[in-house]
mmCIF file of C-alpha atoms in Angstrom:
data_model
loop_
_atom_site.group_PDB
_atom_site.id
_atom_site.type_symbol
_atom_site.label_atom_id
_atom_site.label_comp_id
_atom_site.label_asym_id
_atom_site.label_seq_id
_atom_site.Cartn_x
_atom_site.Cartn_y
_atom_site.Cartn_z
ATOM 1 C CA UNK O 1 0.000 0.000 0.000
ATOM 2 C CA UNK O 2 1.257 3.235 -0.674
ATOM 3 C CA UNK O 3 1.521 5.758 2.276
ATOM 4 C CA UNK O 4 0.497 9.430 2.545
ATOM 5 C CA UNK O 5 2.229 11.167 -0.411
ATOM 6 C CA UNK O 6 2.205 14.966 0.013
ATOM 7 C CA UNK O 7 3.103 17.706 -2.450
ATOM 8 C CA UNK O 8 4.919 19.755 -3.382
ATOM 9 C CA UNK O 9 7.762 18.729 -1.107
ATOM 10 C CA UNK O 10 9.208 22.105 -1.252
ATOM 11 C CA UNK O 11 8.162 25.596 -1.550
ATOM 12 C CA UNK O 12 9.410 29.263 -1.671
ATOM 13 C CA UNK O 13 6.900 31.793 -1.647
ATOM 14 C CA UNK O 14 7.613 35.572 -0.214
ATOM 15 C CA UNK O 15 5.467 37.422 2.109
ATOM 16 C CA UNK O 16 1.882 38.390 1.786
ATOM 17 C CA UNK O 17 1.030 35.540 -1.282
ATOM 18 C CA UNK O 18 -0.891 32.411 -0.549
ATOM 19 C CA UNK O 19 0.028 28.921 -1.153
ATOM 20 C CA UNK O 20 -1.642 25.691 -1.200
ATOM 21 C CA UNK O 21 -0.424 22.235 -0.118
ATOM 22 C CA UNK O 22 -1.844 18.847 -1.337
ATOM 23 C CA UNK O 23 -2.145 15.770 0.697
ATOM 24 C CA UNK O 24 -3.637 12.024 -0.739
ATOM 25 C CA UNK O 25 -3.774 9.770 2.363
ATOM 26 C CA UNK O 26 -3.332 6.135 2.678
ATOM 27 C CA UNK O 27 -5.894 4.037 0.453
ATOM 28 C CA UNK O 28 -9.384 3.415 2.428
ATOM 29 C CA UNK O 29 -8.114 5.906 4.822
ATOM 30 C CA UNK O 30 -10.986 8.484 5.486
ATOM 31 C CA UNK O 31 -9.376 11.012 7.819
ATOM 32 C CA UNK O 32 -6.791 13.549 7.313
ATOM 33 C CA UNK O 33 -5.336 16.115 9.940
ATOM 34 C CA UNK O 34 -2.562 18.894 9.348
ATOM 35 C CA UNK O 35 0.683 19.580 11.795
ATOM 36 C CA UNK O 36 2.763 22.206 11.794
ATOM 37 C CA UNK O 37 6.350 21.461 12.544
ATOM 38 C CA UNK O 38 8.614 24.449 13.669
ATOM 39 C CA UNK O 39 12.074 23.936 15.736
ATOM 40 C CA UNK O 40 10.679 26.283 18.160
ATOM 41 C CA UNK O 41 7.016 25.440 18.272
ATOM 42 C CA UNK O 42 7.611 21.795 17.520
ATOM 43 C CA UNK O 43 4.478 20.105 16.338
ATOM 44 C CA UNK O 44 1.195 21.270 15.963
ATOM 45 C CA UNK O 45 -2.119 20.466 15.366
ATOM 46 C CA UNK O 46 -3.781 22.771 12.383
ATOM 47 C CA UNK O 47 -7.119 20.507 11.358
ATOM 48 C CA UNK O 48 -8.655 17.530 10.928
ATOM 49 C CA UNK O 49 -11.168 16.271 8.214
ATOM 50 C CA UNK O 50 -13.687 13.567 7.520
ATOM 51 C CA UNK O 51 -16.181 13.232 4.927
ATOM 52 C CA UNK O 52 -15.540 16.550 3.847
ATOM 53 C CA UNK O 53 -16.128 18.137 7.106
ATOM 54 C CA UNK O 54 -13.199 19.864 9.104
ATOM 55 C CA UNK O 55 -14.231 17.857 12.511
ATOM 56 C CA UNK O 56 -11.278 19.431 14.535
ATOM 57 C CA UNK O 57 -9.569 22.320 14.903
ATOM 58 C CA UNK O 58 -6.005 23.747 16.396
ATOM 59 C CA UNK O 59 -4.996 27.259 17.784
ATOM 60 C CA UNK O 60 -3.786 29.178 14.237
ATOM 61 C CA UNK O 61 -5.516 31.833 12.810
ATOM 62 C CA UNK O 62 -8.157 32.086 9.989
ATOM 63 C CA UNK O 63 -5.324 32.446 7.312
ATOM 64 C CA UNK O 64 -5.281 28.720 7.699
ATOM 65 C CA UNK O 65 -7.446 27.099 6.157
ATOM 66 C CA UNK O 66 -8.589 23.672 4.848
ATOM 67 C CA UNK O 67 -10.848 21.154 3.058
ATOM 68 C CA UNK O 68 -10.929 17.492 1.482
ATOM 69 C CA UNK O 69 -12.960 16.305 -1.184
ATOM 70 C CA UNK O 70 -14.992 13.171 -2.000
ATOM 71 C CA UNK O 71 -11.904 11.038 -2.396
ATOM 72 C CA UNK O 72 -9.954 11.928 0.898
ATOM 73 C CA UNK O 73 -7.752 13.886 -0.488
ATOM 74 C CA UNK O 74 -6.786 17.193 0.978
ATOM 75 C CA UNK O 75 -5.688 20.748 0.661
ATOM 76 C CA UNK O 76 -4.679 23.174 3.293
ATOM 77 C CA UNK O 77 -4.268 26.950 2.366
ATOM 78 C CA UNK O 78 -2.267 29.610 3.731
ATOM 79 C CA UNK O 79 -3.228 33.343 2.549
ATOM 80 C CA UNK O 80 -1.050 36.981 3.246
ATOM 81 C CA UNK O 81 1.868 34.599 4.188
ATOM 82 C CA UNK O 82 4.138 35.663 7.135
ATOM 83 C CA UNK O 83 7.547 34.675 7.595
ATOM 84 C CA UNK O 84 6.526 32.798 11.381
ATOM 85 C CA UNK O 85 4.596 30.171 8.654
ATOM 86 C CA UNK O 86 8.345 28.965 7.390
ATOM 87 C CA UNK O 87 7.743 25.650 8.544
ATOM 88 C CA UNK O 88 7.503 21.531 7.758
ATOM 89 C CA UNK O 89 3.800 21.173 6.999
ATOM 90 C CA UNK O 90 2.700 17.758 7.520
ATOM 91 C CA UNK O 91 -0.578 15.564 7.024
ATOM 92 C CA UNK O 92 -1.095 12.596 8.647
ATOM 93 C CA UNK O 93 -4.361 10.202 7.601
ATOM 94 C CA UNK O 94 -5.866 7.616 9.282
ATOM 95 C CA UNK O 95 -8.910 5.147 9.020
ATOM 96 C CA UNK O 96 -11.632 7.395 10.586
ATOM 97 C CA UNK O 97 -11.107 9.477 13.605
ATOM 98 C CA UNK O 98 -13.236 7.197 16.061
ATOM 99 C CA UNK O 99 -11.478 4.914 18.515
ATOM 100 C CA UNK O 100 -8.234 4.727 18.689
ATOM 101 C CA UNK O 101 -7.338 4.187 15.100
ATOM 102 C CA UNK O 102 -3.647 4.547 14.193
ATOM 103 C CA UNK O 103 -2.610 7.933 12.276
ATOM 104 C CA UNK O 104 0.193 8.041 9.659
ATOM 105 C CA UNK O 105 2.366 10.837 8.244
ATOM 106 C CA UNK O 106 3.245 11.636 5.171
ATOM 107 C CA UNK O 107 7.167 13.289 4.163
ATOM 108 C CA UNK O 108 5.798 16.835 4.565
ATOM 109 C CA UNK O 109 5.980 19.827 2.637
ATOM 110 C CA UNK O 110 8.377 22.005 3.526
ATOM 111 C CA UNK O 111 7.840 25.811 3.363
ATOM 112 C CA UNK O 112 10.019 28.759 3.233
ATOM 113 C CA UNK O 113 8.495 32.571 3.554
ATOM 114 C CA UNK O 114 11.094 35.416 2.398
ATOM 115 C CA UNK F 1 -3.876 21.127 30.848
ATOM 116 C CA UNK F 2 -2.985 20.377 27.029
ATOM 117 C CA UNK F 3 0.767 19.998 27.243
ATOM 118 C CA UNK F 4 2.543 16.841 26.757
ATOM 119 C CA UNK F 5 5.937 17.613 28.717
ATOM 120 C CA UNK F 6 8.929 15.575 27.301
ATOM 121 C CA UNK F 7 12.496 14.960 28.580
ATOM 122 C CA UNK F 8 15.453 14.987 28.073
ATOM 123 C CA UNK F 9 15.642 17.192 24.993
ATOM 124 C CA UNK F 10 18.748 15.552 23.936
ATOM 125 C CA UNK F 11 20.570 12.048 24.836
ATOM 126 C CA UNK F 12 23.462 10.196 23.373
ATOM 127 C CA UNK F 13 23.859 6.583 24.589
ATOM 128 C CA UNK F 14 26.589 4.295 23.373
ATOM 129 C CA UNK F 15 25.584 1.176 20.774
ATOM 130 C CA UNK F 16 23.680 -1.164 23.495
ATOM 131 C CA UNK F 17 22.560 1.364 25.618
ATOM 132 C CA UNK F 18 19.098 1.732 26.659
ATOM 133 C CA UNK F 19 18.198 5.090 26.328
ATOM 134 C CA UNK F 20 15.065 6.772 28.679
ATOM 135 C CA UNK F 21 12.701 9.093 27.217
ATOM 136 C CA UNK F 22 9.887 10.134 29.827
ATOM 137 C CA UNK F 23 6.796 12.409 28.920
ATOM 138 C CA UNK F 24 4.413 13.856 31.404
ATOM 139 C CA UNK F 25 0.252 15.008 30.982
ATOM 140 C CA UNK F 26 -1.840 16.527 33.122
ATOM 141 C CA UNK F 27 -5.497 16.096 31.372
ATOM 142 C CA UNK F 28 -7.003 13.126 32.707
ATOM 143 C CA UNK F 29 -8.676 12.814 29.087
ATOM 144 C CA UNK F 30 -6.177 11.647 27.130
ATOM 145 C CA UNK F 31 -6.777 8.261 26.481
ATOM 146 C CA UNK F 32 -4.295 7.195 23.903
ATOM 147 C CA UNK F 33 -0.030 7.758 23.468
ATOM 148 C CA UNK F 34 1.851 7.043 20.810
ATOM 149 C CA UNK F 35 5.326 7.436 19.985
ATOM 150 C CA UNK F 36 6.749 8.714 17.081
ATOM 151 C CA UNK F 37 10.305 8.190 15.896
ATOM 152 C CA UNK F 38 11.626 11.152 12.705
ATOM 153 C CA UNK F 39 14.524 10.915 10.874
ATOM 154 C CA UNK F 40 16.190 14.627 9.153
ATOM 155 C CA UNK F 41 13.866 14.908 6.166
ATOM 156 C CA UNK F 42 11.620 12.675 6.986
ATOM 157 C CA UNK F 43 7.744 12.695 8.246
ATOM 158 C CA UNK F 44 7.363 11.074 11.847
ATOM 159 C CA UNK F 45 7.017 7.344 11.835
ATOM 160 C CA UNK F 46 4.772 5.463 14.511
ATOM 161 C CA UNK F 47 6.555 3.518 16.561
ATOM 162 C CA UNK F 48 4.224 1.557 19.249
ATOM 163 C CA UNK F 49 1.051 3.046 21.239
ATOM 164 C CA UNK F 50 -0.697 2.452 24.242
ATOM 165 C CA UNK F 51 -3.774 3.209 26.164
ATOM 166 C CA UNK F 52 -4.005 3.718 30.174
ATOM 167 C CA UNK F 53 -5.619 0.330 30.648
ATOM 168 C CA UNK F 54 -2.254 -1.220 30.205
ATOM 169 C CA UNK F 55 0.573 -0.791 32.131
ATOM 170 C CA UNK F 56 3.498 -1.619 29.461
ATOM 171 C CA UNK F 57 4.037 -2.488 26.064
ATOM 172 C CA UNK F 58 6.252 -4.107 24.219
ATOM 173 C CA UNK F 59 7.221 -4.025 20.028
ATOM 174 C CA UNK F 60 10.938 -5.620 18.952
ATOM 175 C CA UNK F 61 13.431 -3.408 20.711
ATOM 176 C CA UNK F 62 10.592 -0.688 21.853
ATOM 177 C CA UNK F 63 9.035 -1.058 25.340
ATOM 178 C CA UNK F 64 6.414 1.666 26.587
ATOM 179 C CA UNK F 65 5.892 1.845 30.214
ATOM 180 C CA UNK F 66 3.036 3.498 31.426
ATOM 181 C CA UNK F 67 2.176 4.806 34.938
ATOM 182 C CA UNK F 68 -1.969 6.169 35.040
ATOM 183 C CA UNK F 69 -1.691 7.358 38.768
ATOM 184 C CA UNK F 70 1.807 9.640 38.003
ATOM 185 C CA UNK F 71 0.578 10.579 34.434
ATOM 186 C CA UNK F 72 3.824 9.535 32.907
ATOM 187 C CA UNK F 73 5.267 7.443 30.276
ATOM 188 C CA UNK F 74 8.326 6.746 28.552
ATOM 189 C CA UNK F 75 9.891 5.091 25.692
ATOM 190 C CA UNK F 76 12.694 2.289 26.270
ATOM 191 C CA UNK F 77 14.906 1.395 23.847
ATOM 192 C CA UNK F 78 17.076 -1.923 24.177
ATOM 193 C CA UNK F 79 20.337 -2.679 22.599
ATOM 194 C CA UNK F 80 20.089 0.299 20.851
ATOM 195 C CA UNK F 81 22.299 0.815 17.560
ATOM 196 C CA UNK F 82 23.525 3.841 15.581
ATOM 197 C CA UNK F 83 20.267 3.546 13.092
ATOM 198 C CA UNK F 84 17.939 4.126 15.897
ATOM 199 C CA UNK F 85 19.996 7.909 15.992
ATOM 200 C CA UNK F 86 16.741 9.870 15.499
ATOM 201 C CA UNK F 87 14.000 12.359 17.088
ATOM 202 C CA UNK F 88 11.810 10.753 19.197
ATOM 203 C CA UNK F 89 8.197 12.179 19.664
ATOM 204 C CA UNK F 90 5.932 10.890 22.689
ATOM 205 C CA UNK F 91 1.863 12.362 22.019
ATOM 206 C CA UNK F 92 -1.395 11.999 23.951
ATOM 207 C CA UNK F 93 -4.615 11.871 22.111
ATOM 208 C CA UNK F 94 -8.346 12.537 24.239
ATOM 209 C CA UNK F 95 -11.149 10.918 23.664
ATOM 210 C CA UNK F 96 -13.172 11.865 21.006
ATOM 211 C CA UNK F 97 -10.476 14.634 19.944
ATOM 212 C CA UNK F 98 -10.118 12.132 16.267
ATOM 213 C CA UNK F 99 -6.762 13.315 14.744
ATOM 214 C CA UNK F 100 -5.631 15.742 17.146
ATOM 215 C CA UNK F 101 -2.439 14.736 18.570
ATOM 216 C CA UNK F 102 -1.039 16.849 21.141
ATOM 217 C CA UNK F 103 2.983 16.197 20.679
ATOM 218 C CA UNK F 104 5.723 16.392 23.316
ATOM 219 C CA UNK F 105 8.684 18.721 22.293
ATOM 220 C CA UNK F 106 10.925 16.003 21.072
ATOM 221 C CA UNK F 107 14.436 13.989 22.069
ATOM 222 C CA UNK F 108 17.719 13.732 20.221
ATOM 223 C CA UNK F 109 18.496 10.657 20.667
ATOM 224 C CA UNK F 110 22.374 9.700 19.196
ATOM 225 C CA UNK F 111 23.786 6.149 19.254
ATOM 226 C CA UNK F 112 27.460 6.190 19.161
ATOM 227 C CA UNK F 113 29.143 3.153 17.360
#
């Protein structure tokens, strides 16, 4: 099975534009949820879909946003970037969020604000 | 009350060492703990889980001890080598909270030959 595959890996974008990053979980996996990954913030938790609904979210502000469509794939969006959103962006997918079902990462996308 | 506290932030052990990483919670929610183990470049992996019903767990080298009444657990590693040279990740989930994973700040972990 093939795991979570995001993309781009890498990006350069400079302050105030918006970029998009594109996640495909794990086959039959329903559930996606983003992480942001900063040496000094470590990681944290952006949002969490299923079934097209954003079921969770983390402590960022509205310039974050998501959304997944019918086949679990997801996008996350980041308008009037700031250079604090240099970071590894990461999605992680797992069966559904009930229970305790197992979550898996992809390699991250990794994102670089001048 | 949503912090994961981990420690050390950095540990080097010699090839057959078993290195100690400990993590700390204070909400009484969290119900699952997983650890993850990243390599430079690389998303985290999952390494072994557990949930507060058990005490300790065990996967190959990996052992998970966890103690419910101290709200602590920690990640053992036996004979460890110079591939397990990594950041290691511990993480609490609550229930109900799906995806969200709230992570512990990470340890260095270095295997010298």
């Amino acid at each position: 099975k093939a795991g979570v595959t995001q993309t781009p890996r890498y990006l350069i974008k400079t302050r105030g534009q918006q970029v998009t990053l594109s996640c495909s979980p794990i086959s039959g996996h329903r559930s996606v949820s983003w992480y942001q990954q900063t040496p000094g913030q470590g990681l944290q938790f952006l949002f969490e879909y299923f079934s097209e609904t954003q079921r969770n979210k983390g402590n960022f502000p509205g310039r974050f946003s998501g959304r997944q469509f019918s086949n679990s794939r997801s996008e996350m969006n980041v308008s009037t970037l700031e250079l604090g959103d240099s970071a590894l962006y990461l999605c992680a997918s797992s069966l559904t969020p009930m229970g305790n079902n197992e979550q898996f990462f992809g390699p991250g996308t990794r994102l670089t604000v001048l | 009350q949503q912090q994961v506290k981990q420690s050390p932030q950095s540990l080097i052990v010699q090839k057959g060492g078993i290195p100690i990483i400990n993590c700390a919670y204070e909400n009484t929610a969290f119900d699952y703990f997983p650890w993850y183990q990243q390599f430079p470049g690389k998303g985290p992996a999952l390494l072994i889980a557990i949930r507060p019903d058990v005490s300790e767990k065990k996967e190959g080298r990996f052992t998970i001890s966890f103690n419910k009444s101290a709200k602590q657990f920690s990640l053992h590693i036996m004979d460890s080598q110079p591939g397990d040279s990594a950041t290691y990740f511990c993480a609490a989930r609550g229930r109900n909270q799906g995806g969200k994973l709230i992570f512990g700040q990470g340890t260095e972990l270095s295997v010298k030959p």
